[in-house]
Short mmCIF file of C-alpha atoms and ligand atoms in Angstrom, two decimals:
data_model
loop_
_atom_site.label_atom_id
_atom_site.label_comp_id
_atom_site.label_asym_id
_atom_site.label_seq_id
_atom_site.Cartn_x
_atom_site.Cartn_y
_atom_site.Cartn_z
CA UNK G 864 0.20 -0.30 0.05
CA UNK G 865 1.02 3.84 -1.30
CA UNK G 866 2.11 6.63 1.65
CA UNK G 867 -1.29 8.36 0.95
CA UNK G 868 -3.18 5.13 1.49
CA UNK G 869 -1.48 4.40 5.06
CA UNK G 870 -1.92 7.92 5.88
CA UNK G 871 -5.84 7.35 5.52
CA UNK G 872 -5.50 4.51 7.64
CA UNK G 873 -3.70 6.21 10.41
CA UNK G 874 -6.44 9.42 10.46
CA UNK G 875 -9.83 7.52 9.68
CA UNK G 876 -9.28 3.85 10.57
CA UNK G 877 -7.31 3.22 13.43
CA UNK G 878 -8.08 5.74 16.10
CA UNK G 879 -11.81 3.61 15.96
CA UNK G 880 -10.44 0.38 16.82
CA UNK G 881 -9.19 -1.23 20.17
CA UNK G 882 -6.46 -2.92 20.66
CA UNK G 883 -7.03 -6.58 19.16
CA UNK G 884 -9.31 -6.97 16.53
CA UNK G 885 -11.50 -9.98 16.29
CA UNK G 886 -12.88 -10.10 12.20
CA UNK G 887 -16.09 -12.59 13.22
CA UNK G 888 -16.40 -13.85 9.28
CA UNK G 889 -13.50 -14.80 7.17
CA UNK G 890 -12.69 -18.13 5.24
CA UNK G 891 -9.34 -19.75 4.50
CA UNK G 892 -8.94 -22.96 1.94
CA UNK G 893 -7.31 -24.89 -0.39
CA UNK G 894 -9.04 -25.83 -4.53
CA UNK G 895 -7.03 -28.89 -3.57
CA UNK G 896 -10.27 -29.95 -0.79
CA UNK G 897 -13.14 -29.20 -3.73
CA UNK G 898 -15.00 -31.75 -5.94
CA UNK G 899 -14.70 -28.90 -8.57
CA UNK G 900 -13.37 -25.29 -9.54
CA UNK G 901 -17.08 -23.83 -9.58
CA UNK G 902 -16.11 -21.20 -11.99
CA UNK G 903 -14.88 -24.52 -14.36
CA UNK G 904 -18.07 -25.14 -14.58
CA UNK G 905 -20.68 -24.25 -16.57
CA UNK G 906 -23.43 -24.53 -13.60
CA UNK G 907 -25.57 -21.92 -12.35
CA UNK G 908 -24.00 -19.56 -10.07
CA UNK G 909 -21.00 -20.81 -10.65
CA UNK G 910 -19.31 -17.30 -11.54
CA UNK G 911 -20.92 -15.64 -8.59
CA UNK G 912 -17.87 -15.12 -6.66
CA UNK G 913 -14.90 -15.46 -8.29
CA UNK G 914 -11.89 -15.81 -5.96
CA UNK G 915 -8.45 -17.23 -5.27
CA UNK G 916 -8.24 -20.89 -5.44
CA UNK G 917 -6.11 -21.01 -2.79
CA UNK G 918 -5.97 -19.10 0.10
CA UNK G 919 -4.43 -20.64 2.89
CA UNK G 920 -4.21 -19.58 6.97
CA UNK G 921 -1.14 -17.35 6.74
CA UNK G 922 -2.52 -15.07 3.44
CA UNK G 923 -5.98 -14.90 5.87
CA UNK G 924 -3.62 -13.43 8.23
CA UNK G 925 -1.43 -11.68 6.27
CA UNK G 926 -4.47 -9.52 4.80
CA UNK G 927 -5.64 -9.19 8.93
CA UNK G 928 -1.91 -7.71 9.58
CA UNK G 929 -1.86 -5.90 6.03
CA UNK G 930 -5.10 -4.33 7.06
CA UNK G 931 -4.95 -3.27 10.49
CA UNK G 932 -0.70 -3.09 10.63
CA UNK G 933 -0.34 -1.61 14.29
CA UNK G 934 -3.27 -4.17 15.73
CA UNK G 935 -3.38 -7.20 17.06
CA UNK G 936 -5.43 -9.25 14.16
CA UNK G 937 -8.07 -12.71 15.19
CA UNK G 938 -9.99 -13.89 13.07
CA UNK G 939 -12.77 -16.84 13.36
CA UNK G 940 -12.34 -18.68 10.36
CA UNK G 941 -14.43 -21.73 8.24
CA UNK G 942 -13.74 -22.90 4.69
CA UNK G 943 -15.77 -23.11 1.63
CA UNK G 944 -19.77 -23.36 1.82
CA UNK G 945 -20.66 -24.46 -1.59
CA UNK G 946 -21.35 -27.70 -3.35
CA UNK G 947 -18.19 -28.22 -4.37
CA UNK G 948 -16.14 -29.07 -0.53
CA UNK G 949 -15.20 -32.18 0.19
CA UNK G 950 -16.51 -31.47 4.22
CA UNK G 951 -13.67 -34.59 5.74
CA UNK G 952 -10.82 -32.44 3.73
CA UNK G 953 -11.81 -28.73 4.65
CA UNK G 954 -12.64 -29.78 8.23
CA UNK G 955 -9.23 -31.51 8.40
CA UNK G 956 -7.66 -28.51 6.49
CA UNK G 957 -9.07 -25.52 9.63
CA UNK G 958 -8.96 -27.51 12.33
CA UNK G 959 -5.19 -27.52 11.21
CA UNK G 960 -5.02 -24.00 10.19
CA UNK G 961 -6.14 -23.12 13.98
CA UNK G 962 -3.97 -25.45 15.53
CA UNK G 963 -0.82 -24.31 13.88
CA UNK G 964 -1.91 -20.52 14.39
CA UNK G 965 -2.90 -18.30 17.60
CA UNK G 966 -5.73 -16.08 16.93
CA UNK G 967 -7.77 -18.39 14.81
CA UNK G 968 -11.14 -19.55 15.72
CA UNK G 969 -12.28 -22.33 13.54
CA UNK G 970 -16.17 -23.31 12.68
CA UNK G 971 -16.85 -26.33 11.44
CA UNK G 972 -19.30 -26.55 7.92
CA UNK G 973 -22.41 -28.04 9.11
CA UNK G 974 -25.85 -29.27 7.69
CA UNK G 975 -28.25 -31.31 6.69
CA UNK G 976 -27.41 -32.16 3.26
CA UNK G 977 -23.97 -33.12 4.13
CA UNK G 978 -24.59 -36.80 5.65
CA UNK G 979 -22.29 -35.88 8.69
CA UNK G 980 -23.91 -38.24 11.85
CA UNK G 981 -24.03 -36.81 14.87
CA UNK G 982 -20.99 -39.25 16.18
CA UNK G 983 -18.77 -37.83 13.34
CA UNK G 984 -20.11 -34.08 14.35
CA UNK G 985 -18.58 -34.37 17.92
CA UNK G 986 -15.17 -36.25 16.69
CA UNK G 987 -14.65 -33.40 14.27
CA UNK G 988 -15.92 -30.62 16.85
CA UNK G 989 -13.68 -32.26 20.13
CA UNK G 990 -10.59 -32.97 17.60
CA UNK G 991 -10.39 -29.66 15.70
CA UNK G 992 -11.47 -27.30 18.95
CA UNK G 993 -14.31 -26.15 16.25
CA UNK G 994 -16.40 -23.25 18.22
CA UNK G 995 -19.67 -24.01 16.74
CA UNK G 996 -21.26 -24.55 12.48
CA UNK G 997 -20.67 -22.34 9.55
CA UNK G 998 -23.76 -23.54 8.33
CA UNK G 999 -23.22 -25.34 4.59
CA UNK G 1000 -24.97 -23.72 1.18
CA UNK G 1001 -26.09 -26.67 -0.99
CA UNK G 1002 -25.98 -23.97 -3.87
CA UNK G 1003 -23.77 -21.67 -6.02
CA UNK G 1004 -23.91 -18.42 -6.14
CA UNK G 1005 -27.02 -15.99 -5.75
CA UNK G 1006 -29.73 -19.35 -7.40
CA UNK G 1007 -31.34 -19.23 -3.39
CA UNK G 1008 -34.71 -20.58 -4.32
CA UNK G 1009 -36.85 -21.80 -2.63
CA UNK G 1010 -34.40 -22.50 0.13
CA UNK G 1011 -35.62 -22.14 3.84
CA UNK G 1012 -33.85 -22.12 6.95
CA UNK G 1013 -35.45 -24.95 8.25
CA UNK G 1014 -34.25 -27.02 5.53
CA UNK G 1015 -30.44 -25.61 6.17
CA UNK G 1016 -30.38 -26.38 9.57
CA UNK G 1017 -31.34 -30.58 10.82
CA UNK G 1018 -31.68 -32.09 14.00
CA UNK G 1019 -27.70 -33.13 14.94
CA UNK G 1020 -26.43 -29.54 14.26
CA UNK G 1021 -29.24 -27.84 15.54
CA UNK G 1022 -28.57 -30.64 19.19
CA UNK G 1023 -25.57 -29.78 19.03
CA UNK G 1024 -25.36 -26.21 18.89
CA UNK G 1025 -28.05 -26.04 21.64
CA UNK G 1026 -26.12 -28.64 24.43
CA UNK G 1027 -22.67 -26.99 23.59
CA UNK G 1028 -23.56 -23.10 23.20
CA UNK G 1029 -22.10 -23.43 20.04
CA UNK G 1030 -21.96 -20.32 17.39
CA UNK G 1031 -24.13 -21.07 14.27
CA UNK G 1032 -23.64 -19.00 11.55
CA UNK G 1033 -26.11 -18.37 8.88
CA UNK G 1034 -26.02 -16.98 5.23
CA UNK G 1035 -29.67 -16.64 4.89
CA UNK G 1036 -31.43 -17.75 1.63
CA UNK G 1037 -33.42 -16.61 -1.13
CA UNK G 1038 -33.80 -13.10 -2.73
CA UNK G 1039 -35.79 -11.17 -0.19
CA UNK G 1040 -32.78 -11.94 2.04
CA UNK G 1041 -33.55 -11.17 5.82
CA UNK G 1042 -36.49 -9.01 4.85
CA UNK G 1043 -38.67 -12.08 3.37
CA UNK G 1044 -41.16 -13.39 5.62
CA UNK G 1045 -40.43 -17.50 4.78
CA UNK G 1046 -36.60 -16.74 6.36
CA UNK G 1047 -37.88 -14.33 9.13
CA UNK G 1048 -40.02 -17.17 10.37
CA UNK G 1049 -36.82 -19.41 9.90
CA UNK G 1050 -34.79 -17.52 11.98
CA UNK G 1051 -37.50 -17.37 14.50
CA UNK G 1052 -37.64 -20.85 14.39
CA UNK G 1053 -33.83 -21.66 14.57
CA UNK G 1054 -33.65 -18.98 17.83
CA UNK G 1055 -36.24 -21.01 19.98
CA UNK G 1056 -35.01 -24.61 18.34
CA UNK G 1057 -31.57 -23.90 20.01
CA UNK G 1058 -31.95 -20.97 22.74
CA UNK G 1059 -28.77 -21.90 24.24
CA UNK G 1060 -26.64 -21.76 20.64
CA UNK G 1061 -24.96 -18.12 19.41
CA UNK G 1062 -26.79 -17.95 16.16
CA UNK G 1063 -25.50 -15.52 14.00
CA UNK G 1064 -26.56 -14.35 10.40
CA UNK G 1065 -23.55 -13.54 7.88
CA UNK G 1066 -23.69 -10.29 6.16
CA UNK G 1067 -26.18 -8.59 8.57
CA UNK G 1068 -28.56 -11.14 6.87
CA UNK G 1069 -27.22 -10.33 3.93
CA UNK G 1070 -28.92 -6.55 4.04
CA UNK G 1071 -26.30 -4.49 2.16
CA UNK G 1072 -28.66 -2.15 1.52
CA UNK G 1073 -31.06 0.69 3.82
CA UNK G 1074 -33.76 -0.74 2.27
CA UNK G 1075 -33.21 -4.02 2.38
CA UNK G 1076 -32.85 -3.17 6.71
CA UNK G 1077 -35.39 -1.28 7.41
CA UNK G 1078 -36.83 -3.92 5.82
CA UNK G 1079 -35.65 -6.48 7.69
CA UNK G 1080 -34.72 -5.56 11.36
CA UNK G 1081 -38.13 -5.36 13.06
CA UNK G 1082 -37.79 -9.74 13.02
CA UNK G 1083 -34.82 -9.67 15.39
CA UNK G 1084 -36.67 -7.51 18.37
CA UNK G 1085 -36.57 -9.97 21.11
CA UNK G 1086 -34.59 -12.75 20.09
CA UNK G 1087 -31.71 -12.76 22.79
CA UNK G 1088 -29.19 -15.58 20.80
CA UNK G 1089 -29.55 -13.57 17.40
CA UNK G 1090 -26.20 -11.48 16.26
CA UNK G 1091 -25.12 -10.20 12.78
CA UNK G 1092 -21.74 -10.28 11.41
CA UNK G 1093 -20.89 -6.62 9.30
CA UNK G 1094 -19.44 -8.53 6.57
CA UNK G 1095 -19.26 -7.13 3.22
CA UNK G 1096 -21.65 -4.49 4.43
CA UNK G 1097 -20.28 -0.82 3.65
CA UNK G 1098 -22.96 1.58 4.35
CA UNK G 1099 -23.33 3.12 7.06
CA UNK G 1100 -27.55 3.85 6.81
CA UNK G 1101 -27.94 0.05 7.01
CA UNK G 1102 -25.67 -0.02 10.43
CA UNK G 1103 -27.52 3.00 11.99
CA UNK G 1104 -30.60 1.15 11.22
CA UNK G 1105 -29.51 -2.16 12.77
CA UNK G 1106 -28.05 -0.10 15.81
CA UNK G 1107 -31.22 1.79 16.44
CA UNK G 1108 -33.16 -1.46 16.82
CA UNK G 1109 -30.83 -3.90 18.34
CA UNK G 1110 -28.45 -2.20 19.73
CA UNK G 1111 -24.34 -2.45 19.54
CA UNK G 1112 -23.72 -5.46 21.41
CA UNK G 1113 -25.93 -7.32 18.80
CA UNK G 1114 -23.14 -6.46 16.42
CA UNK G 1115 -19.72 -8.54 15.31
CA UNK G 1116 -16.94 -7.00 13.32
CA UNK G 1117 -16.55 -9.16 9.74
CA UNK G 1118 -14.89 -8.79 6.87
CA UNK G 1119 -15.43 -11.82 4.47
CA UNK G 1120 -11.42 -12.16 3.62
CA UNK G 1121 -10.43 -13.01 0.79
CA UNK G 1122 -13.39 -11.11 -0.69
CA UNK G 1123 -12.88 -7.91 1.75
CA UNK G 1124 -9.08 -7.91 1.05
CA UNK G 1125 -9.66 -6.50 -2.57
CA UNK G 1126 -9.01 -3.04 -2.51
CA UNK G 1127 -12.24 -0.75 -3.57
CA UNK G 1128 -15.77 -0.29 -1.83
CA UNK G 1129 -19.20 -2.24 -2.18
CA UNK G 1130 -21.66 0.41 -2.82
CA UNK G 1131 -25.07 0.84 -3.80
CA UNK G 1132 -26.38 1.20 -7.55
CA UNK G 1133 -29.98 1.69 -8.59
CA UNK G 1134 -31.26 -1.54 -6.13
CA UNK G 1135 -28.51 -4.06 -5.90
CA UNK G 1136 -24.72 -3.80 -4.53
CA UNK G 1137 -21.77 -3.39 -6.83
CA UNK G 1138 -17.99 -4.29 -5.60
CA UNK G 1139 -15.95 -1.46 -7.32
CA UNK G 1140 -12.48 -2.82 -7.41
CA UNK G 1141 -8.84 -1.80 -7.80
CA UNK G 1142 -7.89 -3.76 -11.49
CA UNK G 1143 -6.78 -6.53 -11.52
CA UNK G 1144 -8.96 -8.58 -10.05
CA UNK G 1145 -10.90 -11.86 -11.86
CA UNK G 1146 -13.75 -11.03 -13.14
CA UNK G 1147 -17.05 -12.35 -11.21
CA UNK G 1148 -20.51 -10.47 -10.72
CA UNK G 1149 -21.61 -7.00 -9.83
CA UNK G 1150 -17.71 -6.72 -9.60
CA UNK G 1151 -16.27 -3.47 -11.55
CA UNK G 1152 -12.74 -2.65 -12.02
CA UNK G 1153 -11.92 1.28 -12.46
CA UNK G 1154 -8.79 3.24 -11.67
CA UNK G 1155 -8.27 7.04 -11.41
CA UNK G 1156 -8.77 7.05 -7.87
CA UNK G 1157 -7.69 5.97 -4.04
CA UNK G 1158 -8.84 3.31 -2.95
CA UNK G 1159 -8.21 1.21 0.55
CA UNK G 1160 -9.28 -2.50 1.38
CA UNK G 1161 -12.56 -3.06 1.61
CA UNK G 1162 -12.44 -3.82 5.23
CA UNK G 1163 -11.51 -0.34 5.95
CA UNK G 1164 -15.11 0.35 4.27
CA UNK G 1165 -16.92 -1.45 6.75
CA UNK G 1166 -14.26 -0.18 9.92
CA UNK G 1167 -15.66 3.36 8.27
CA UNK G 1168 -19.36 1.77 8.10
CA UNK G 1169 -19.64 0.96 11.59
CA UNK G 1170 -18.01 3.96 12.67
CA UNK G 1171 -20.33 6.55 11.24
CA UNK G 1172 -23.02 4.65 12.32
CA UNK G 1173 -21.80 4.11 15.80
CA UNK G 1174 -21.18 8.18 16.12
CA UNK G 1175 -25.02 8.71 14.34
CA UNK G 1176 -26.62 6.66 16.44
CA UNK G 1177 -24.98 7.72 19.58
CA UNK G 1178 -22.98 4.56 20.55
CA UNK G 1179 -20.42 4.99 23.36
CA UNK G 1180 -16.49 4.43 22.23
CA UNK G 1181 -16.57 1.37 24.48
CA UNK G 1182 -19.50 0.06 22.96
CA UNK G 1183 -17.93 0.59 19.13
CA UNK G 1184 -14.95 -0.86 20.55
CA UNK G 1185 -17.48 -4.04 21.85
CA UNK G 1186 -18.22 -4.43 17.91
CA UNK G 1187 -14.52 -5.27 16.86
CA UNK G 1188 -13.65 -7.25 20.04
CA UNK G 1189 -15.79 -7.87 23.24
CA UNK G 1190 -19.02 -8.98 21.80
CA UNK G 1191 -17.86 -11.60 19.41
CA UNK G 1192 -15.15 -12.60 21.85
CA UNK G 1193 -18.08 -13.24 24.64
CA UNK G 1194 -19.99 -15.60 22.06
CA UNK G 1195 -16.41 -17.85 21.67
CA UNK G 1196 -16.12 -17.95 25.45
CA UNK G 1197 -19.80 -19.04 25.93
CA UNK G 1198 -20.45 -16.41 27.89
CA UNK G 1199 -23.56 -15.28 26.49
ZN1 ZN B 2360 -18.10 -15.41 3.23
#
């Protein structure tokens, strides 16, 4: 990064971060553990989010340190949650990553479509030090169809998550996102089925735009075991709406590395998000490369969105710091 770009970090980003940053949504993987490269197939959605074929934990931690050079960086991490994944290999890869690197908190891919028995889950949870489940996505791209939350989490995952007070990180399906009434009913069902679990909705329930969050947020009122991670959410208004409705204790900073390691910003154009990025990244859906302006990592834009939302919603410095560390740490310690 150039001196100018780093000076922006020191001036606009760093003063709003606590000493340790816990990133609650990151990936690490090797394509050697996949059955196919989604974008090398002609399957629908295969070119939705084209990314690196290998993203080892060393690179994840290097990206974290590059983004937050004067802070300690820790990350909740999980594998590649699409039909391409080989569950056994992915599980071994994530467990090894967490064993070999301090500051990585692993999640296990889980979902009935994987066909994993309760006994096998228990072995993996015990042996790998996993803190919960990343719910498996049984589709590519944005082909969300009529999938229901009730189809994505089965009896084995529900029972283990409840008994062990595990994190359940859920990427909600469907075009309507968390604003879809069936998805809202599904989240309420999940919260009631495993009241001891810590349910985290990835990407703020996929509400990247203010209209989506405004239509969605009411469903979380009164759900004490549901949180949202901020990965790839870069619109301060989205987070301001969330803070006003459910308060700062329910938000967890997340990036979605490797995606948010790209330089640029996710913006709203008409009724969809578009990733405006620096040149050199592979073509992907809703990704537009441009030059002639300065850009830093998208992770910074997420920090900036939290910063401005907190200021506008009257959130204290201590509560804002909680979004970046304490809120998530409490879930990992099974304290809440
Ligand atoms: Zn992700």
